[in-house]
Structure formats: structure tokens, C-alpha cells
Amino acid sequence: MSEKQAPFAERSSFWMRGGGPSADVIVSTRVRLARNHKNVPFPPEMAKEHAEQVLSLARDLNDCLRRDSEGEYVFDFWPLSELDETDRWVLVEKHLVSPQLVKTAALSGVILRSDDAVSIMINEEDHFRIQCLFPGLNLTHSRELAQQVDHILHEVVNCAFDEQLGYLTTCPTNLGTGMRSSVMAHLPGLVMLNRLEDVISGLSEIGATVRGLYGEGTESRGDLFQISNRITLGQSESEICANLQAVIGEIVRKERSAREEAYGRRRDELEDKVFRAYGILTNARMIETKEAMRLLSALKLGRDLNIVTHVSQDLFSQMMIRMRPALIQSRAGTSLDPRQRDIRRASLIRNALLDS
Amino acid sequence: MSEKQAPFAERSSFWMRGGGPSADVIVSTRVRLARNHKNVPFPPEMAKEHAEQVLSLARDLNDCLRRDSEGEYVFDFWPLSELDETDRWVLVEKHLVSPQLVKTAALSGVILRSDDAVSIMINEEDHFRIQCLFPGLNLTHSRELAQQVDHILHEVVNCAFDEQLGYLTTCPTNLGTGMRSSVMAHLPGLVMLNRLEDVISGLSEIGATVRGLYGEGTESRGDLFQISNRITLGQSESEICANLQAVIGEIVRKERSAREEAYGRRRDELEDKVFRAYGILTNARMIETKEAMRLLSALKLGRDLNIVTHVSQDLFSQMMIRMRPALIQSRAGTSLDPRQRDIRRASLIRNALLDS
């Protein structure tokens, strides 16, 4: 490939533009469909030639997808073996592929729509994982787009499907629709009032799960939590989304009321926290990811509560991604140590804030 | 007294205006003379009537001092019993009287020149303690002014003096000249490079002492240290000052070279520290004295190293005093709890910085 300078590092993903319904609490929505080819062993059992067969199908799929109905978006296929390590981690940081996909980079790949609203992981846990990412609370749009892509995928791939069970997947928890829908929720109010535990145990009872920012087993940073459905079997795609929509609606309501309550009870402390975050982010010359996430989270809360108004709406979604190590590395061109990244991160955020 | 609104709370002391020789390292210089009346028992042994006798002499002394030779400055006598608790602590915070003087407020007093360059404590450890405070490194001027005041004091007070020992004082360490000269030094460079211990032990060997910001037994805050002569006997006033001048000159040199070295070796870290301090001080909505001192110290260092240039030269000297609890209380009019003081402190510093 000649155009090896991967364009997905610099470009702003659709979901990173911010806004969308309930954007004060829900940063983004993702719907994912797991699909496998019926005549090829599933990834855990797959030999090299099987993986190559799937990669070849992915190339065909990309050709079918290349332009959408409006002719506006363009799809690209990237075998991970053709990307350098930094670009692979850029994909992870932008939430376009899982860390697991990078671990099997020799035989995996990704198809991306030019606005990153669609990404299809090839040879992760399943042969194909269609993912659609939208800003705000957008389960219906995400599901509809995923189903459009799935429709095209069916033209290329003879999917493993059982009349009783539905779509067959590597992990039994994904059987049936193969769908998982999730949102990334910003819950500083519930965190401040120590109410998150209650909310999480409530979610668990109704079949939803809460995880850290980069999926299973990862830590939450910046008061961000991934909330997803756990049940994929015995419900239709639209039922799953409707159920999750109701659950998320309830969380949005609880988070908003927690913010109001916290602001009412501890107005000075909250304003102090928000303005200090602003002061540090607009002045620091070195900053680590963890601290930056904490401060950006406080600043987002301050913007949503109208404590600070001169901060652009997409700043949080943009910066929480753009400041990550691989993205900073990718932009630099030369190899950076962590200290040099901290310097560039501080400068990136400072300039974004002072321009906004 | 009708004009009970003590004017010394709001006014800016001469030394707080900043500047003076070696102002980058030496914030202020103080020369103090201890004097006692020969026919009145010394404070530890003094009955109430003796104390009142001294207060009466102080009133006479104030009348003699009332205007200086230029007719520019006016002296005022304040019996501490006529000041409320807040105003007494305002005097302490402005370094015009010692905490000890406040403890015996019923029988103590202070004479102040209208620019606070001269303060005379009455019935502290000795009957009279003349103190002269100048900005920067100003031992000669401070000593000369103290001696001028001492000359006038001798017109009113028959001083306890021994041909062999010199001036007699309550504590034998003050015998002789009764003089102690000291400077308030800002030593962030030596602190950063962990060289302060060496400097202190070196000072100790040549008869100088290092103490915290508010005298004996107090903690250092904001990298500020009080350095004074320990020997008062067997040397003339000008010899004491010349010796201390040489010692301080050496410390100034060491501190400046430590700053250069620290800035050379850890430029990014130092700039980060300075700008973060600026960011927090211009944005915080609540701040405690201790944190504010730490940040103001970083900002002063940043100004002295030309890392930040848009901060007025007197900001550090002004704010390190004006932000203290009693001064904030005094300005408020109504009674404040610590939290309310933290809010006003943040606002005071923020506005001073944004105006400067």
C-alpha cells in the first residue's frame, strides 16, 4: 500500500464530534453484531489459511461497502499486518478495534468507514464484528446502521446460523442476535454522591453490565463507564435496544438529579473543582493521561452545569481520545518517551482549550 | 478611641511593596533593638502597675516620634487591650508584633509608623523592642533607622545599661547591643536541590540561625526562611550587620546558582510547576493558606526566572500577608468560618493576579 500514512489517526470520528441526545450524560452509543462464516472454523480453532480466507472475504466485503447509498462515505480495509504498532494502538484508542485484535495482528484486520461510524473487526473473537458508533444516546440509529451493514455482509458471507439458536458465535453469551449494544456514560454526579454501587447492582439485576472505558477488565477513568446489555438470546434486536434504552434513560435521570443535588449541596466545592481543572488544563506544561482524564471529566461536568460556558461542546470527546499515547505518538512522527508525550499532551489540551 | 477601625489592617506596609536589593531572594530585612527601663522590673517580674508605667512611657515616646524629620510619617500608639482579637492577629500576620505580645494583650502595646517600617513592641519579653522592616536586603538602612528611633527612645526612657555588658535584656542571649538582625529569604532553589540542610549547618557554625516564617518554633511555608544573627555581645551594631550581610550575600549567591541549575536540569518540570501554580491561583474558588503559600512561592520563582512575566513584582509580598486568616477576617467585617475564608482567599488572590 502506497498511502501507508493511516488517515484514521488524524481524522475526527463522527462520535467524537459530540452532541446527540442526552449528550450531557451519554458520550457515545455503540451497537455491535457478531457474525461468522459457516464453512470456516471459528477464530479460536482457525489455521492460518482459514484466517487468510476470512481476510479475503473482508476485502470483498469492503469492495461492496466502498461507497454508501449517498456516495458520501468511503470504506477502507486495513490488514493489521500492514499497519505499524503505533497505528494499531491508534485504532484501539479511538475505540475502533479491541486490544485483543492487535494481539493477533498477523491475521486480523479492520474495515473502517471514513467517519469511523462503522468499523468491522476481522478475525477477533468472531470472523466479523460489525460496530457502529454514534455520539450521544443513539441506539436506534446505531442498530439500523449495523443492520444495513449486516445486510451487505450477508451478500458476501454465508453466515453460521441455527434456526433454534440464531447466529452462532464463538462465545455462547453472544448466541442469538449476536448483538451487543452499549453506551459510554459520564457519571460524575453518581460518583460524587457514592451512588454508583447501587446503580450498578440495579443494572446487574435487569441484565445489563457496567465496565471500564476500554472494555472488560479495564479501569474507569474520568468517571466514564460502559453500560451494555448482557442478554443476546431470546430477544429481537429491537427489543434488546428498547430495553437498554429504558435502562439508560433511567440512569440519565439519576445522574442528572445527582448532579443537581451535588451542585445544590456543595456549590463552592464543585465550582472550585471545575475551575481548578480549567486552570490546570490551560496552564500545565506536562500532564499524564490519568490526571488529564480526571480534569477533563470535571470540566465536562462544569460545562454541562453551565459553570463554565467558554468550552466547546466536543472538547471532552475530542481530547479524551486525541491525548492518548498512541495518538500523540502518531502525530509526532518521531519516537517519544512518556515524558515527551506528557509535554505534548499538555500542549495539545492547552491549545484546544485556549482556541475554544 | 473613636477611630477604632484600625488602619493598619488595610494599609500596605513599606516592606510589602517589594523590590529592594536582592529582592529575588531576600523578601525583607528586619533589625530589632531590645531596650528596658532601668528602674522598672523587667517584664517577667513585672507587676500590673509596672506594666502601666511602661505603657505610659510608650505614650510619651509616641508623642516624641509622632512625626519624623520630613514630617511625612505619623506614629500611632495602640494599647493591645483597645484592639479586638482580629486586629491583634492582623498585627502578628503583618510581622509587626510577635504572637507572644498578643498573649499578654491586657498589658502590652505597639507603636507603629504609618508605613509600618517601624514598630515598637511594648512589654513583650523586654519593655521596648524597636523593629525596622525594609523590603529586600537592607541591613544598613534598617539598622540606621532603628538607631534613630533608639536615639529618641533614650530621651524618654532611662535605659538599663551596664558598662561591661552593654544593654541589659530579659534573655541573656540579647545582652550587649540588644540587636538582632534578620532577613526573610525565599529559597526554593536550595529546597528543590535538597541543599538547604548543608546551608543551615554552615550558617550555624558562623553564628547565624534559620527559623520558620513567624519566628522561633514555626514552620517554613512557601520556601521562606528567617535567617538571623545569634551573637549580640562583643560586637558592635555595624559589625553584626556587616557579618550578617556577608553571610546573606553568600546565601543569595547559592540560591541563585541553585535556581539556575534546577532550571537548566529540569526546565520542563519547573515551567510546569510555575504555570500550574498560576493556573490554580487564577481559577480556584477555595484555597487554604498552606496551599496558597506553596503556589505563590512557585509563582514568585517563576517571575524571578522570567518564566512568567505578567505578574507584578510586589504580588508575593502583598499576597503572602493579605491572604492570612486575620487579615481576611478583618476585611470581611462579619465573622467567617475557615471555609468562608478559603473562598475569600481564593477570590482575593485571583483578582490580584488577574489585575496585575
Tab-separated table of C-alpha atoms in Angstrom, chain A:
chain	number	residue	atom	x	y	z
A	1	MET	CA	0.000	0.000	0.000
A	2	SER	CA	1.396	3.368	-1.001
A	3	GLU	CA	-0.901	5.637	1.082
A	4	LYS	CA	0.506	3.928	4.201
A	5	GLN	CA	0.145	7.108	6.298
A	6	ALA	CA	-3.004	5.841	8.030
A	7	PRO	CA	-5.664	8.578	7.750
A	8	PHE	CA	-7.627	7.302	10.722
A	9	ALA	CA	-5.194	8.800	13.254
A	10	GLU	CA	-5.799	12.450	12.480
A	11	ARG	CA	-9.431	12.364	11.467
A	12	SER	CA	-12.191	13.175	13.918
A	13	SER	CA	-14.592	10.260	14.342
A	14	PHE	CA	-18.295	11.014	13.955
A	15	TRP	CA	-18.951	10.185	17.620
A	16	MET	CA	-16.075	12.439	18.743
A	17	ARG	CA	-17.928	15.478	17.372
A	18	GLY	CA	-20.106	15.343	20.484
A	19	GLY	CA	-23.754	16.289	20.818
A	20	GLY	CA	-26.608	13.880	20.152
A	21	PRO	CA	-29.473	13.045	22.509
A	22	SER	CA	-28.651	13.195	26.252
A	23	ALA	CA	-25.085	14.241	25.406
A	24	ASP	CA	-24.650	15.641	28.919
A	25	VAL	CA	-24.568	12.061	30.255
A	26	ILE	CA	-24.177	9.730	27.277
A	27	VAL	CA	-20.953	10.340	25.377
A	28	SER	CA	-21.483	7.692	22.716
A	29	THR	CA	-23.522	4.670	21.698
A	30	ARG	CA	-22.253	1.505	20.105
A	31	VAL	CA	-24.130	-1.417	18.543
A	32	ARG	CA	-22.117	-4.479	17.637
A	33	LEU	CA	-23.075	-7.577	15.667
A	34	ALA	CA	-21.002	-10.795	15.786
A	35	ARG	CA	-21.015	-12.893	12.603
A	36	ASN	CA	-19.101	-15.976	11.424
A	37	HIS	CA	-18.724	-17.825	8.174
A	38	LYS	CA	-20.472	-21.219	8.392
A	39	ASN	CA	-17.804	-23.129	6.433
A	40	VAL	CA	-14.706	-21.752	8.171
A	41	PRO	CA	-13.576	-22.815	11.669
A	42	PHE	CA	-14.222	-20.082	14.242
A	43	PRO	CA	-11.179	-17.958	15.236
A	44	PRO	CA	-10.025	-19.976	18.279
A	45	GLU	CA	-9.826	-23.096	16.101
A	46	MET	CA	-8.674	-21.374	12.944
A	47	ALA	CA	-5.498	-22.276	10.993
A	48	LYS	CA	-3.540	-19.617	9.107
A	49	GLU	CA	-5.190	-20.420	5.780
A	50	HIS	CA	-8.655	-20.080	7.332
A	51	ALA	CA	-7.745	-16.652	8.668
A	52	GLU	CA	-6.485	-15.660	5.227
A	53	GLN	CA	-9.709	-16.905	3.700
A	54	VAL	CA	-11.685	-14.615	6.022
A	55	LEU	CA	-9.348	-11.676	5.282
A	56	SER	CA	-10.007	-12.280	1.615
A	57	LEU	CA	-13.761	-12.216	2.236
A	58	ALA	CA	-13.241	-8.985	4.170
A	59	ARG	CA	-11.581	-7.479	1.120
A	60	ASP	CA	-14.648	-8.452	-0.949
A	61	LEU	CA	-16.947	-7.030	1.689
A	62	ASN	CA	-15.009	-3.765	1.640
A	63	ASP	CA	-15.451	-3.569	-2.135
A	64	CYS	CA	-19.215	-3.961	-1.700
A	65	LEU	CA	-19.284	-1.327	1.037
A	66	ARG	CA	-16.803	1.073	-0.550
A	67	ARG	CA	-19.462	3.808	-1.039
A	68	ASP	CA	-22.667	4.198	0.913
A	69	SER	CA	-26.038	4.978	-0.689
A	70	GLU	CA	-25.307	8.752	-0.724
A	71	GLY	CA	-21.876	8.120	-2.150
A	72	GLU	CA	-20.630	10.199	0.760
A	73	TYR	CA	-18.661	7.758	2.857
A	74	VAL	CA	-15.836	5.575	1.699
A	75	PHE	CA	-14.852	2.291	3.300
A	76	ASP	CA	-11.259	1.089	3.633
A	77	PHE	CA	-9.859	-2.279	4.544
A	78	TRP	CA	-6.707	-2.388	6.704
A	79	PRO	CA	-4.997	-5.718	7.362
A	80	LEU	CA	-3.369	-5.111	10.747
A	81	SER	CA	-0.153	-6.714	9.492
A	82	GLU	CA	0.256	-3.730	7.160
A	83	LEU	CA	-0.015	-1.164	9.968
A	84	ASP	CA	2.796	-0.293	12.320
A	85	GLU	CA	2.408	-0.775	16.070
A	86	THR	CA	1.508	2.875	16.697
A	87	ASP	CA	-1.303	2.838	14.130
A	88	ARG	CA	-2.677	-0.382	15.595
A	89	TRP	CA	-2.905	1.246	19.030
A	90	VAL	CA	-4.415	4.362	17.497
A	91	LEU	CA	-7.294	2.132	16.368
A	92	VAL	CA	-7.682	0.818	19.921
A	93	GLU	CA	-7.572	4.288	21.476
A	94	LYS	CA	-10.230	5.503	19.056
A	95	HIS	CA	-12.425	2.574	20.147
A	96	LEU	CA	-12.450	1.217	16.581
A	97	VAL	CA	-10.876	-2.148	17.430
A	98	SER	CA	-10.310	-4.116	20.639
A	99	PRO	CA	-6.876	-4.639	22.223
A	100	GLN	CA	-7.442	-8.347	21.503
A	101	LEU	CA	-7.468	-7.691	17.734
A	102	VAL	CA	-3.998	-6.121	17.993
A	103	LYS	CA	-2.638	-9.205	19.752
A	104	THR	CA	-3.396	-11.294	16.655
A	105	ALA	CA	-2.310	-8.591	14.213
A	106	ALA	CA	-0.616	-11.041	11.835
A	107	LEU	CA	-4.010	-12.441	10.815
A	108	SER	CA	-6.525	-9.781	11.696
A	109	GLY	CA	-7.898	-6.664	10.012
A	110	VAL	CA	-10.412	-3.887	10.139
A	111	ILE	CA	-12.805	-2.223	7.708
A	112	LEU	CA	-13.474	1.433	8.507
A	113	ARG	CA	-15.973	3.913	7.151
A	114	SER	CA	-14.286	7.287	6.556
A	115	ASP	CA	-16.141	8.890	9.506
A	116	ASP	CA	-15.369	5.907	11.757
A	117	ALA	CA	-19.098	5.446	12.384
A	118	VAL	CA	-18.699	1.874	11.088
A	119	SER	CA	-15.794	-0.385	11.931
A	120	ILE	CA	-15.713	-4.101	11.205
A	121	MET	CA	-13.149	-6.180	13.088
A	122	ILE	CA	-11.918	-9.189	11.149
A	123	ASN	CA	-10.760	-12.343	12.976
A	124	GLU	CA	-11.194	-11.079	16.503
A	125	GLU	CA	-13.207	-13.470	18.696
A	126	ASP	CA	-15.554	-13.952	15.722
A	127	HIS	CA	-14.816	-13.729	11.986
A	128	PHE	CA	-16.687	-10.434	11.659
A	129	ARG	CA	-17.720	-7.918	14.243
A	130	ILE	CA	-19.702	-5.012	12.843
A	131	GLN	CA	-19.587	-1.992	15.133
A	132	CYS	CA	-21.492	1.278	14.748
A	133	LEU	CA	-20.576	4.254	16.914
A	134	PHE	CA	-22.730	7.374	17.324
A	135	PRO	CA	-22.432	10.424	19.580
A	136	GLY	CA	-24.935	10.703	22.446
A	137	LEU	CA	-27.736	8.230	23.107
A	138	ASN	CA	-28.452	6.819	19.652
A	139	LEU	CA	-29.371	3.141	19.991
A	140	THR	CA	-31.907	3.099	17.168
A	141	HIS	CA	-29.666	4.792	14.613
A	142	SER	CA	-26.712	2.645	15.614
A	143	ARG	CA	-28.768	-0.538	15.342
A	144	GLU	CA	-30.239	0.438	11.980
A	145	LEU	CA	-26.830	1.248	10.537
A	146	ALA	CA	-25.388	-2.032	11.877
A	147	GLN	CA	-28.246	-3.913	10.270
A	148	GLN	CA	-27.666	-2.153	6.921
A	149	VAL	CA	-24.033	-3.205	7.017
A	150	ASP	CA	-25.068	-6.717	8.089
A	151	HIS	CA	-27.353	-6.904	5.060
A	152	ILE	CA	-24.392	-6.232	2.747
A	153	LEU	CA	-22.229	-8.661	4.731
A	154	HIS	CA	-24.793	-11.402	4.022
A	155	GLU	CA	-24.208	-10.867	0.287
A	156	VAL	CA	-20.568	-11.825	0.767
A	157	VAL	CA	-20.531	-14.163	3.756
A	158	ASN	CA	-22.535	-17.341	4.218
A	159	CYS	CA	-23.249	-16.778	7.906
A	160	ALA	CA	-23.302	-19.517	10.537
A	161	PHE	CA	-26.949	-19.543	11.655
A	162	ASP	CA	-29.113	-22.024	13.546
A	163	GLU	CA	-32.931	-21.967	13.275
A	164	GLN	CA	-33.225	-22.575	17.040
A	165	LEU	CA	-30.286	-20.571	18.388
A	166	GLY	CA	-29.893	-17.822	15.800
A	167	TYR	CA	-26.433	-16.592	14.834
A	168	LEU	CA	-23.644	-18.854	16.047
A	169	THR	CA	-20.755	-17.177	17.828
A	170	THR	CA	-17.508	-18.230	19.457
A	171	CYS	CA	-18.671	-17.247	22.940
A	172	PRO	CA	-22.098	-18.639	23.928
A	173	THR	CA	-23.025	-15.333	25.578
A	174	ASN	CA	-23.272	-13.821	22.101
A	175	LEU	CA	-25.519	-16.512	20.592
A	176	GLY	CA	-28.823	-15.471	19.039
A	177	THR	CA	-28.796	-11.952	17.694
A	178	GLY	CA	-25.018	-11.687	18.132
A	179	MET	CA	-25.805	-8.175	19.139
A	180	ARG	CA	-24.420	-6.196	21.989
A	181	SER	CA	-25.382	-2.581	22.441
A	182	SER	CA	-23.624	-0.292	24.818
A	183	VAL	CA	-23.220	3.329	25.779
A	184	MET	CA	-20.316	5.235	27.262
A	185	ALA	CA	-21.826	7.145	30.168
A	186	HIS	CA	-20.283	10.059	32.061
A	187	LEU	CA	-21.425	9.657	35.660
A	188	PRO	CA	-19.554	12.178	37.850
A	189	GLY	CA	-22.707	13.007	39.825
A	190	LEU	CA	-23.324	9.415	40.886
A	191	VAL	CA	-19.614	9.008	41.659
A	192	MET	CA	-19.558	12.173	43.809
A	193	LEU	CA	-22.577	11.099	45.819
A	194	ASN	CA	-21.310	7.492	46.131
A	195	ARG	CA	-24.408	6.145	44.423
A	196	LEU	CA	-22.727	4.226	41.642
A	197	GLU	CA	-22.661	0.920	43.505
A	198	ASP	CA	-26.439	0.977	43.881
A	199	VAL	CA	-26.938	1.805	40.228
A	200	ILE	CA	-24.564	-0.954	39.129
A	201	SER	CA	-26.216	-3.628	41.247
A	202	GLY	CA	-29.605	-2.471	39.949
A	203	LEU	CA	-28.356	-2.785	36.361
A	204	SER	CA	-26.995	-6.226	37.015
A	205	GLU	CA	-30.415	-7.455	38.115
A	206	ILE	CA	-32.024	-6.412	34.850
A	207	GLY	CA	-29.347	-7.945	32.642
A	208	ALA	CA	-27.048	-5.020	31.971
A	209	THR	CA	-23.329	-4.784	32.712
A	210	VAL	CA	-21.036	-1.913	33.669
A	211	ARG	CA	-17.381	-1.935	32.585
A	212	GLY	CA	-14.374	0.370	32.335
A	213	LEU	CA	-13.557	2.607	29.425
A	214	TYR	CA	-11.707	0.134	27.202
A	215	GLY	CA	-13.961	-2.856	27.793
A	216	GLU	CA	-13.815	-5.888	30.035
A	217	GLY	CA	-11.370	-5.709	32.933
A	218	THR	CA	-10.300	-2.127	32.265
A	219	GLU	CA	-10.461	0.656	34.790
A	220	SER	CA	-12.882	3.542	34.647
A	221	ARG	CA	-11.196	6.877	34.023
A	222	GLY	CA	-12.707	10.296	34.098
A	223	ASP	CA	-15.972	8.959	35.570
A	224	LEU	CA	-16.705	7.135	32.307
A	225	PHE	CA	-18.483	3.802	32.323
A	226	GLN	CA	-19.522	1.417	29.572
A	227	ILE	CA	-23.034	0.087	30.088
A	228	SER	CA	-24.196	-2.786	27.888
A	229	ASN	CA	-26.859	-5.474	27.542
A	230	ARG	CA	-25.831	-8.949	28.618
A	231	ILE	CA	-28.685	-10.890	27.062
A	232	THR	CA	-28.406	-11.613	23.328
A	233	LEU	CA	-30.627	-14.697	23.131
A	234	GLY	CA	-34.421	-14.893	23.116
A	235	GLN	CA	-34.975	-11.231	22.318
A	236	SER	CA	-35.112	-9.464	18.982
A	237	GLU	CA	-32.584	-6.770	18.108
A	238	SER	CA	-35.146	-4.048	18.561
A	239	GLU	CA	-36.316	-5.480	21.905
A	240	ILE	CA	-32.724	-5.514	23.176
A	241	CYS	CA	-32.260	-1.900	22.160
A	242	ALA	CA	-35.612	-0.833	23.581
A	243	ASN	CA	-34.799	-2.477	26.917
A	244	LEU	CA	-31.372	-0.897	27.067
A	245	GLN	CA	-32.877	2.437	26.027
A	246	ALA	CA	-35.210	2.288	29.044
A	247	VAL	CA	-32.374	1.351	31.395
A	248	ILE	CA	-30.129	4.114	30.082
A	249	GLY	CA	-32.969	6.619	30.297
A	250	GLU	CA	-33.252	5.806	33.972
A	251	ILE	CA	-29.503	6.217	34.506
A	252	VAL	CA	-29.554	9.561	32.693
A	253	ARG	CA	-32.343	10.708	35.002
A	254	LYS	CA	-30.460	9.530	38.118
A	255	GLU	CA	-27.190	11.099	37.002
A	256	ARG	CA	-28.856	14.442	36.246
A	257	SER	CA	-30.556	14.521	39.586
A	258	ALA	CA	-27.288	13.571	41.353
A	259	ARG	CA	-25.552	16.482	39.608
A	260	GLU	CA	-28.265	18.915	40.633
A	261	GLU	CA	-28.137	17.631	44.185
A	262	ALA	CA	-24.331	17.762	44.394
A	263	TYR	CA	-24.322	21.253	42.909
A	264	GLY	CA	-27.034	22.415	45.294
A	265	ARG	CA	-25.334	20.966	48.348
A	266	ARG	CA	-21.706	21.734	47.561
A	267	ARG	CA	-21.802	24.589	45.090
A	268	ASP	CA	-18.484	26.177	46.096
A	269	GLU	CA	-16.595	22.879	46.198
A	270	LEU	CA	-17.927	21.894	42.785
A	271	GLU	CA	-17.126	25.252	41.191
A	272	ASP	CA	-13.668	25.114	42.756
A	273	LYS	CA	-13.098	21.658	41.264
A	274	VAL	CA	-14.266	22.755	37.807
A	275	PHE	CA	-12.264	25.987	37.712
A	276	ARG	CA	-9.118	24.341	39.068
A	277	ALA	CA	-9.425	21.754	36.304
A	278	TYR	CA	-9.722	24.582	33.787
A	279	GLY	CA	-6.772	26.422	35.343
A	280	ILE	CA	-4.504	23.395	35.273
A	281	LEU	CA	-5.501	22.251	31.781
A	282	THR	CA	-4.917	25.735	30.342
A	283	ASN	CA	-1.538	26.112	32.064
A	284	ALA	CA	0.186	22.773	32.692
A	285	ARG	CA	3.306	22.068	30.635
A	286	MET	CA	3.316	18.307	31.320
A	287	ILE	CA	0.359	16.071	32.085
A	288	GLU	CA	-0.251	12.325	32.343
A	289	THR	CA	-3.270	10.660	30.732
A	290	LYS	CA	-4.832	9.724	34.050
A	291	GLU	CA	-4.730	13.232	35.502
A	292	ALA	CA	-5.879	14.745	32.216
A	293	MET	CA	-8.903	12.412	32.136
A	294	ARG	CA	-9.820	13.370	35.693
A	295	LEU	CA	-9.591	17.087	34.894
A	296	LEU	CA	-11.379	16.827	31.533
A	297	SER	CA	-14.164	14.966	33.315
A	298	ALA	CA	-14.510	17.807	35.842
A	299	LEU	CA	-14.500	20.335	33.006
A	300	LYS	CA	-17.205	18.446	31.089
A	301	LEU	CA	-19.343	18.411	34.220
A	302	GLY	CA	-18.727	22.153	34.625
A	303	ARG	CA	-19.819	22.771	31.066
A	304	ASP	CA	-22.938	20.637	31.438
A	305	LEU	CA	-23.856	22.536	34.626
A	306	ASN	CA	-23.106	25.893	32.939
A	307	ILE	CA	-20.351	26.641	35.467
A	308	VAL	CA	-18.005	27.247	32.547
A	309	THR	CA	-19.506	28.242	29.222
A	310	HIS	CA	-16.481	29.068	27.070
A	311	VAL	CA	-15.547	25.435	26.423
A	312	SER	CA	-16.632	23.860	23.142
A	313	GLN	CA	-19.121	21.027	23.343
A	314	ASP	CA	-16.944	18.452	21.606
A	315	LEU	CA	-13.827	19.215	23.646
A	316	PHE	CA	-14.267	16.296	26.010
A	317	SER	CA	-14.952	13.661	23.316
A	318	GLN	CA	-12.119	15.001	21.178
A	319	MET	CA	-9.495	15.365	23.889
A	320	MET	CA	-10.177	12.127	25.770
A	321	ILE	CA	-9.135	10.349	22.577
A	322	ARG	CA	-6.610	12.693	20.975
A	323	MET	CA	-4.487	12.907	24.116
A	324	ARG	CA	-3.916	9.145	24.340
A	325	PRO	CA	-0.362	7.856	23.990
A	326	ALA	CA	-0.512	6.211	20.548
A	327	LEU	CA	-2.384	9.165	19.034
A	328	ILE	CA	0.203	11.588	20.402
A	329	GLN	CA	2.956	9.306	19.158
A	330	SER	CA	1.321	9.072	15.747
A	331	ARG	CA	1.085	12.860	15.415
A	332	ALA	CA	4.702	13.400	16.499
A	333	GLY	CA	6.352	11.440	13.722
A	334	THR	CA	9.426	10.770	15.876
A	335	SER	CA	9.588	8.300	18.738
A	336	LEU	CA	8.608	9.808	22.108
A	337	ASP	CA	9.253	8.698	25.666
A	338	PRO	CA	6.451	9.064	28.253
A	339	ARG	CA	7.838	12.402	29.494
A	340	GLN	CA	7.847	13.847	25.969
A	341	ARG	CA	4.298	12.599	25.497
A	342	ASP	CA	3.273	14.343	28.727
A	343	ILE	CA	4.672	17.601	27.348
A	344	ARG	CA	2.843	17.222	24.029
A	345	ARG	CA	-0.357	16.167	25.760
A	346	ALA	CA	-0.298	19.303	27.916
A	347	SER	CA	0.297	21.484	24.877
A	348	LEU	CA	-2.429	19.747	22.849
A	349	ILE	CA	-5.088	20.232	25.529
A	350	ARG	CA	-3.948	23.765	26.408
A	351	ASN	CA	-4.172	24.923	22.812
A	352	ALA	CA	-7.509	23.201	22.233
A	353	LEU	CA	-8.935	24.919	25.310
A	354	LEU	CA	-7.494	28.334	24.560
A	355	ASP	CA	-8.842	28.124	20.999
A	356	SER	CA	-12.306	27.043	22.081
